[in-house]
Coordinates of C-alpha atoms and ligand atoms in Angstrom, one line a residue:
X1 CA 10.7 19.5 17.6
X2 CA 7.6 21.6 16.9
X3 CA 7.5 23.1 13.1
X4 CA 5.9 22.6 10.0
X5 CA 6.2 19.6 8.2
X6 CA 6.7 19.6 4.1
X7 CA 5.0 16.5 2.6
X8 CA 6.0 15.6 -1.0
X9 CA 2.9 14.0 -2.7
X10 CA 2.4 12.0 -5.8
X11 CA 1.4 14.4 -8.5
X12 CA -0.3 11.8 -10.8
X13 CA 0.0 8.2 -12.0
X14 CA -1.2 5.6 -9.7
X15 CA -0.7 7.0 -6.4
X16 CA -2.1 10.3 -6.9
X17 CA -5.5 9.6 -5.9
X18 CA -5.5 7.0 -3.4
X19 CA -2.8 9.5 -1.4
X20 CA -5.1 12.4 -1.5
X21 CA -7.8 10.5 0.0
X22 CA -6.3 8.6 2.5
X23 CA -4.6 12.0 3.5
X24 CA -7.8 13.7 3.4
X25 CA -9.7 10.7 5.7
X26 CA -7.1 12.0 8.2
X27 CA -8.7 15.0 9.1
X28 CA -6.0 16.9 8.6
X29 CA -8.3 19.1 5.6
X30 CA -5.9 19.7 3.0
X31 CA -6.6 22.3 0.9
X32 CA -7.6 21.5 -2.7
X33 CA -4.9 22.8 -5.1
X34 CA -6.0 24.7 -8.6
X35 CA -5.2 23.5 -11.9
X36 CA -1.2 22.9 -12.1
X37 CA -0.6 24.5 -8.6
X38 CA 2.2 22.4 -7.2
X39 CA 2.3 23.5 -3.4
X40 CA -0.8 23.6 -1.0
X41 CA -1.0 23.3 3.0
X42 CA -3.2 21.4 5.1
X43 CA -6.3 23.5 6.9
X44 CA -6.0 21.4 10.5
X45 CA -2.4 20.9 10.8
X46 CA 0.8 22.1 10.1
X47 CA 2.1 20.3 7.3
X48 CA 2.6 21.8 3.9
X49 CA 2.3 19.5 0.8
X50 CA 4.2 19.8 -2.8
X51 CA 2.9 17.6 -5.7
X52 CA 5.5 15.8 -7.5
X53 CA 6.2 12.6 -9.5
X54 CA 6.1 10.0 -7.7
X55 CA 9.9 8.7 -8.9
X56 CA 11.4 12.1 -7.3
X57 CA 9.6 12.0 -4.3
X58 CA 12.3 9.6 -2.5
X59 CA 14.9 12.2 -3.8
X60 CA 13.3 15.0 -2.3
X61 CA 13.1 13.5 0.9
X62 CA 17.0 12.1 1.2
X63 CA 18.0 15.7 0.2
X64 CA 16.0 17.8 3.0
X65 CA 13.6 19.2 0.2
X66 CA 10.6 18.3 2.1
X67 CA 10.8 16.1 5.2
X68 CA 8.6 13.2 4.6
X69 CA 6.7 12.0 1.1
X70 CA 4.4 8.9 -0.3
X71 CA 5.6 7.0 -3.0
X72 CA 6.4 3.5 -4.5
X73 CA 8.2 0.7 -2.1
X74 CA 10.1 -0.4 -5.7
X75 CA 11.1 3.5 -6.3
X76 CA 12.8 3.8 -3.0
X77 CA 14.8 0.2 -3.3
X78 CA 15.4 0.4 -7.4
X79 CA 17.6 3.6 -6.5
X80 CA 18.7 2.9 -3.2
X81 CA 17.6 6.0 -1.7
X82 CA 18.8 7.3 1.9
X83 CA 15.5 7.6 3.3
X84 CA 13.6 5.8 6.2
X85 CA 10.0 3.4 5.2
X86 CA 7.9 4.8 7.9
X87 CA 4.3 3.2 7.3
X88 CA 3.1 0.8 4.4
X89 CA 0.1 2.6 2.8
X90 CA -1.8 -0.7 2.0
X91 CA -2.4 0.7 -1.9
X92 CA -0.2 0.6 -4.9
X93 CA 0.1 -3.3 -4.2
X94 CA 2.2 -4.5 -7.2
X95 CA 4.9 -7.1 -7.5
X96 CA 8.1 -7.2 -9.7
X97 CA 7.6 -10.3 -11.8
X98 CA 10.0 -11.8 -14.1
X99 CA 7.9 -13.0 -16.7
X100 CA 8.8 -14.5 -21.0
X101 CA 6.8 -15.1 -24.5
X102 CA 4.2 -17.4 -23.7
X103 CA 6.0 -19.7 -26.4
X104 CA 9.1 -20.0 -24.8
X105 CA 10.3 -22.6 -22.8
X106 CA 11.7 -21.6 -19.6
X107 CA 9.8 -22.5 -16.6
X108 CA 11.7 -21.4 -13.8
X109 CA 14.1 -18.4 -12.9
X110 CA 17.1 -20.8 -13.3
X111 CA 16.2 -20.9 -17.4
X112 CA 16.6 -17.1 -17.6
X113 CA 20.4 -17.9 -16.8
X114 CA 22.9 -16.5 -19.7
X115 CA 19.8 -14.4 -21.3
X116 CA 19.3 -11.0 -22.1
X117 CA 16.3 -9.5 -19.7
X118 CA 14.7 -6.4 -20.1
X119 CA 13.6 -4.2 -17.0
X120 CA 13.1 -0.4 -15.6
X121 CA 14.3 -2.2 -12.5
X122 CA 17.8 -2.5 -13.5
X123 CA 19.0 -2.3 -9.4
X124 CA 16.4 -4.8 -8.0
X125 CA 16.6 -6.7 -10.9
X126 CA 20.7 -7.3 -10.8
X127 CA 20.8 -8.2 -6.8
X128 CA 18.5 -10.5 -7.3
X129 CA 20.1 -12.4 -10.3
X130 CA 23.5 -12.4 -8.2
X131 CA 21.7 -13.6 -5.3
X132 CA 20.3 -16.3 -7.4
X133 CA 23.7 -17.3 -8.7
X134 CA 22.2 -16.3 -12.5
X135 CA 23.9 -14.4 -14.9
X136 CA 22.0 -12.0 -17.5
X137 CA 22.3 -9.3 -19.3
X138 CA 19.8 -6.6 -18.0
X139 CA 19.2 -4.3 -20.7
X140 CA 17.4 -0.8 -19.5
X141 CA 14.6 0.8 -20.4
X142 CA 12.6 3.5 -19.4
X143 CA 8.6 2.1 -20.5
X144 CA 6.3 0.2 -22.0
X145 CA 8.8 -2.9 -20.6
X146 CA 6.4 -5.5 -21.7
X147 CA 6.6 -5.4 -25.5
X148 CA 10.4 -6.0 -25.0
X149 CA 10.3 -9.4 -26.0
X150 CA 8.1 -9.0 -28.9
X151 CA 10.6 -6.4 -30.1
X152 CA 13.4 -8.6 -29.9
X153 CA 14.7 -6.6 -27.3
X154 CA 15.3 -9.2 -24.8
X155 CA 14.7 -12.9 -23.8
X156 CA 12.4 -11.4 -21.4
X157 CA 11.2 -9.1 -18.7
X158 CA 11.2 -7.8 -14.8
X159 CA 8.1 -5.7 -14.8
X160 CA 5.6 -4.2 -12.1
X161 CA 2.3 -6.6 -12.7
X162 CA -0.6 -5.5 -10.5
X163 CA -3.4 -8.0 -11.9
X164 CA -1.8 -9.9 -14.6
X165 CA -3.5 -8.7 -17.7
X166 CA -1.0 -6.4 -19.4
X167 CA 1.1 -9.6 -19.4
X168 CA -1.6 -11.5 -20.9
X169 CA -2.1 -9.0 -23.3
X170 CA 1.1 -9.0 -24.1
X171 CA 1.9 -13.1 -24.9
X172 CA 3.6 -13.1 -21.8
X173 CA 3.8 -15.8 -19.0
X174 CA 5.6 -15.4 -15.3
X175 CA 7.9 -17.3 -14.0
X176 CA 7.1 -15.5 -10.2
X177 CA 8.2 -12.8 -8.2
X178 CA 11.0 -11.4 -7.2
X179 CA 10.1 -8.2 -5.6
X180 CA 6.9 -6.8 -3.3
X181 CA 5.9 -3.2 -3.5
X182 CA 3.0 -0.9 -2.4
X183 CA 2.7 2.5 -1.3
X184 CA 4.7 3.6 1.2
X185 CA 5.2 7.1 3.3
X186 CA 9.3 7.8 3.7
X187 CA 11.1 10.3 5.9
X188 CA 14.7 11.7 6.5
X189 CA 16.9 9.4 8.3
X190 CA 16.6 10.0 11.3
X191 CA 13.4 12.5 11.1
X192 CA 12.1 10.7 14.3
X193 CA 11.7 13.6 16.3
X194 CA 9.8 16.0 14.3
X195 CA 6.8 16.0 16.1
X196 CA 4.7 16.7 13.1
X197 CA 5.8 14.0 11.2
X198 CA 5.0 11.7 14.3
X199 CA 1.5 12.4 14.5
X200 CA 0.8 12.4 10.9
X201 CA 2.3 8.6 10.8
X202 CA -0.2 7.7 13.6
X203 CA -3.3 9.1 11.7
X204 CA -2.2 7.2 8.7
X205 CA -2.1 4.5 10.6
X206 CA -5.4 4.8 12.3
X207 CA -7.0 5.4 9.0
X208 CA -5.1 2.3 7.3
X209 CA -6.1 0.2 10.2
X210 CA -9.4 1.4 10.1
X211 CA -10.2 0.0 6.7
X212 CA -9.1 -3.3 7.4
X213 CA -11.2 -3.2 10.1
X214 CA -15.3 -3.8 10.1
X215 CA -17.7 -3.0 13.7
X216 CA -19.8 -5.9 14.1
X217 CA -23.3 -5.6 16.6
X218 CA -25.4 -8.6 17.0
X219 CA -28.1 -9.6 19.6
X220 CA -27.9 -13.0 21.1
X221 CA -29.7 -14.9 23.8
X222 CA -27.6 -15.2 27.0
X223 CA -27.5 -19.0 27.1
X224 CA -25.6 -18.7 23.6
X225 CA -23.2 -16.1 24.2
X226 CA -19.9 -18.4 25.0
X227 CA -20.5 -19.5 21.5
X228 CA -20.6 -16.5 19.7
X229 CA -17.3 -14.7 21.6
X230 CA -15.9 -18.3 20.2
X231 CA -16.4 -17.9 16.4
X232 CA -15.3 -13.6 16.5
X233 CA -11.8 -13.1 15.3
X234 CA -11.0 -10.4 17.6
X235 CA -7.8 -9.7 20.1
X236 CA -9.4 -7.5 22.0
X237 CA -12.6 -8.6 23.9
X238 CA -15.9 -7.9 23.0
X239 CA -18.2 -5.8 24.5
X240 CA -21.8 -7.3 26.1
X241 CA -24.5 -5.6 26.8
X242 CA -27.7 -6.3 28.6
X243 CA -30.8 -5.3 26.9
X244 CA -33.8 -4.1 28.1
X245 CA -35.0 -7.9 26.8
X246 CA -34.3 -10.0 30.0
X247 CA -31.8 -13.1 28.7
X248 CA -30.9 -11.1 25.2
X249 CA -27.7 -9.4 25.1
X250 CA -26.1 -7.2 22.7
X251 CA -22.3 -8.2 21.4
X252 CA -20.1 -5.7 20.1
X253 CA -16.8 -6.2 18.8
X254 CA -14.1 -5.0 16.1
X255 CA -13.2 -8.2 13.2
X256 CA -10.9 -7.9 10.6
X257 CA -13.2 -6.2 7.2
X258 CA -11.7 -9.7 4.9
X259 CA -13.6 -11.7 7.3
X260 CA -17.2 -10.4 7.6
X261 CA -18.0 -12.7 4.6
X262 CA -17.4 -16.2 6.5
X263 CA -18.3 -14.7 9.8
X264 CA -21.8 -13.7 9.1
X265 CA -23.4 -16.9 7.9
X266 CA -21.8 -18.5 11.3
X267 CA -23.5 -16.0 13.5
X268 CA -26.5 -16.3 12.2
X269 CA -26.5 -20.4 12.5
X270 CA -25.5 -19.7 16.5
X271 CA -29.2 -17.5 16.5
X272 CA -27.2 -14.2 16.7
X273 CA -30.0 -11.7 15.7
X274 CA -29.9 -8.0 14.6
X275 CA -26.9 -8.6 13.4
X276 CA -25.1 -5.2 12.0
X277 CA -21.5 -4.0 10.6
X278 CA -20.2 -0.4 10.4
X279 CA -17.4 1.1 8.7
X280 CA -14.7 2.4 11.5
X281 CA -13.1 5.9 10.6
X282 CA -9.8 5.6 13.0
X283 CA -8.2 3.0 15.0
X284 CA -5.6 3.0 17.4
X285 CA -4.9 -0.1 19.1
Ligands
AMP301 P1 2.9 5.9 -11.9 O1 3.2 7.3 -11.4 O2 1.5 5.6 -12.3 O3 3.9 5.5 -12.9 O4 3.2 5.0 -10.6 C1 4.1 4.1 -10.5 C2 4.1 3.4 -9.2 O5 2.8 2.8 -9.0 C3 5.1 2.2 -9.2 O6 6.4 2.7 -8.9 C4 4.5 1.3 -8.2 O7 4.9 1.6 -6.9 C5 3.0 1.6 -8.3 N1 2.2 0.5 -9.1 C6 1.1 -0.2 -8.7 N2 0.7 -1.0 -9.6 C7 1.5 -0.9 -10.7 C8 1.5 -1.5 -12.0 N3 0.7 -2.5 -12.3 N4 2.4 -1.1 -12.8 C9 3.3 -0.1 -12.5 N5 3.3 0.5 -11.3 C10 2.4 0.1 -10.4

């Protein structure tokens, strides 16, 4: 089906940013909004956007408001929404923790049985305790989850922890994770064959896969070459290239971004020479 597509993003928090830019390294060119304008369209494609918050956006999407939208992994399972994952974004990486006063004495999940827990998770945080075998009371709230416990609120706490430190800051210690989130785009169940929607899926996959992904040039005498293709971390095979040097030839090849830093230092110990990595706007495998 060939028609517009309506994509609900974030309108602040977290997500806001890292959306518009992955959605602007695209190329699709959307179109800046002005101050508090809550609807703008894309310049190289046909896909309209509307800003909202990021907790509606699953919502908006299981009621036919817009057809697809990027939000938060943990806001689509906390409310069970009707709506289908189609791409992890790779941003927004957080985990739901369960986590007490650094002065008490549980150690594992098993010692928050019979306790009172407080969380903005209430629907994550229940099926897990039942699938556990733990029983707690879950007491609700809407923010600042971490001071629960200090507040004599609760026992303790299921809360989002990106790095660790609000917990810190807080006196608080976890016990682990219960729940994995990050960015994610969502569509209508069974949206699969607005066309639209398909191609924009593909370029934010290119683009995600893209980042991950480093393009590595070296030079390296013939003689050596068997042992270079041995140390790259590629799937695909590498291209060689004579050069206008008789015996040196030129490798190029695509290696994962995280592992540039090990790779590098065993290139150069082969003799690899001229040895070079560029960023890669798009990949499709
Ligand atoms: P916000 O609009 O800033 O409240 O965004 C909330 C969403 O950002 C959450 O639903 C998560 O998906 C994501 N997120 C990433 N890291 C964190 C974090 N440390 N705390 C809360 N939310 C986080």
């Amino acid at each position: 089906m060939n028609r517009r597509l309506t994509l609900a993003l974030p309108s602040k928090g977290r997500l806001r940013e890292p959306s518009w830019s992955l959605l602007e390294a695209t190329g699709v060119a959307p179109q800046e909004p002005g101050e508090r304008v809550l609807q703008t369209f894309c310049r190289n494609a046909d896909i309209d956007l509307l800003f909202v918050r990021a907790d509606d956006v699953p919502e908006y999407v299981q009621d036919g408001i817009v057809d697809c939208g990027i939000t938060g992994l943990d806001l689509v399972s906390e409310r069970d929404f009707d709506v289908d994952v189609l791409l992890r974004l790779g941003y927004g990486t957080c985990s739901l923790q369960a986590a007490v006063s650094t002065e008490d004495a549980a150690q594992s999940f098993t010692d928050l049985d019979g306790r009172r827990i407080a969380t903005s998770h209430p629907r994550i945080a229940a099926q897990w305790l039942a699938e556990q075998g733990l029983t707690a009371e879950i007491v609700r709230v809407t923010g600042s989850v971490e001071i629960s416990p200090r507040l004599g609120l609760a026992d303790a706490i299921i809360d989002l922890v990106s790095t660790g430190s609000t917990l810190r800051t807080n006196g608080l210690r976890s016990l682990g994770t219960l729940f994995e989130s990050e960015a994610v785009l969502v569509g209508r169940r069974g949206s699969g064959d607005h066309e639209a929607q398909r191609t924009l899926t593909m370029l934010l996959a290119s683009v995600i896969n893209a980042r991950a992904t480093r393009y590595l040039l070296c030079n390296i005498a013939k003689e050596r070459l068997n042992e270079v293709t041995a140390l790259l971390p590629t799937t695909g095979s590498p291209t060689v290239m004579d050069l206008a040097t008789p015996g040196i030839v030129a490798v190029h090849a695509l290696v994962p971004a995280a592992q540039i830093w090990s790779l590098l230092p065993q290139l150069q110990a082969c003799g690899a020479s001229s040895i070079l990595t560029l960023p890669v706007e798009r990949m499709m495998p």
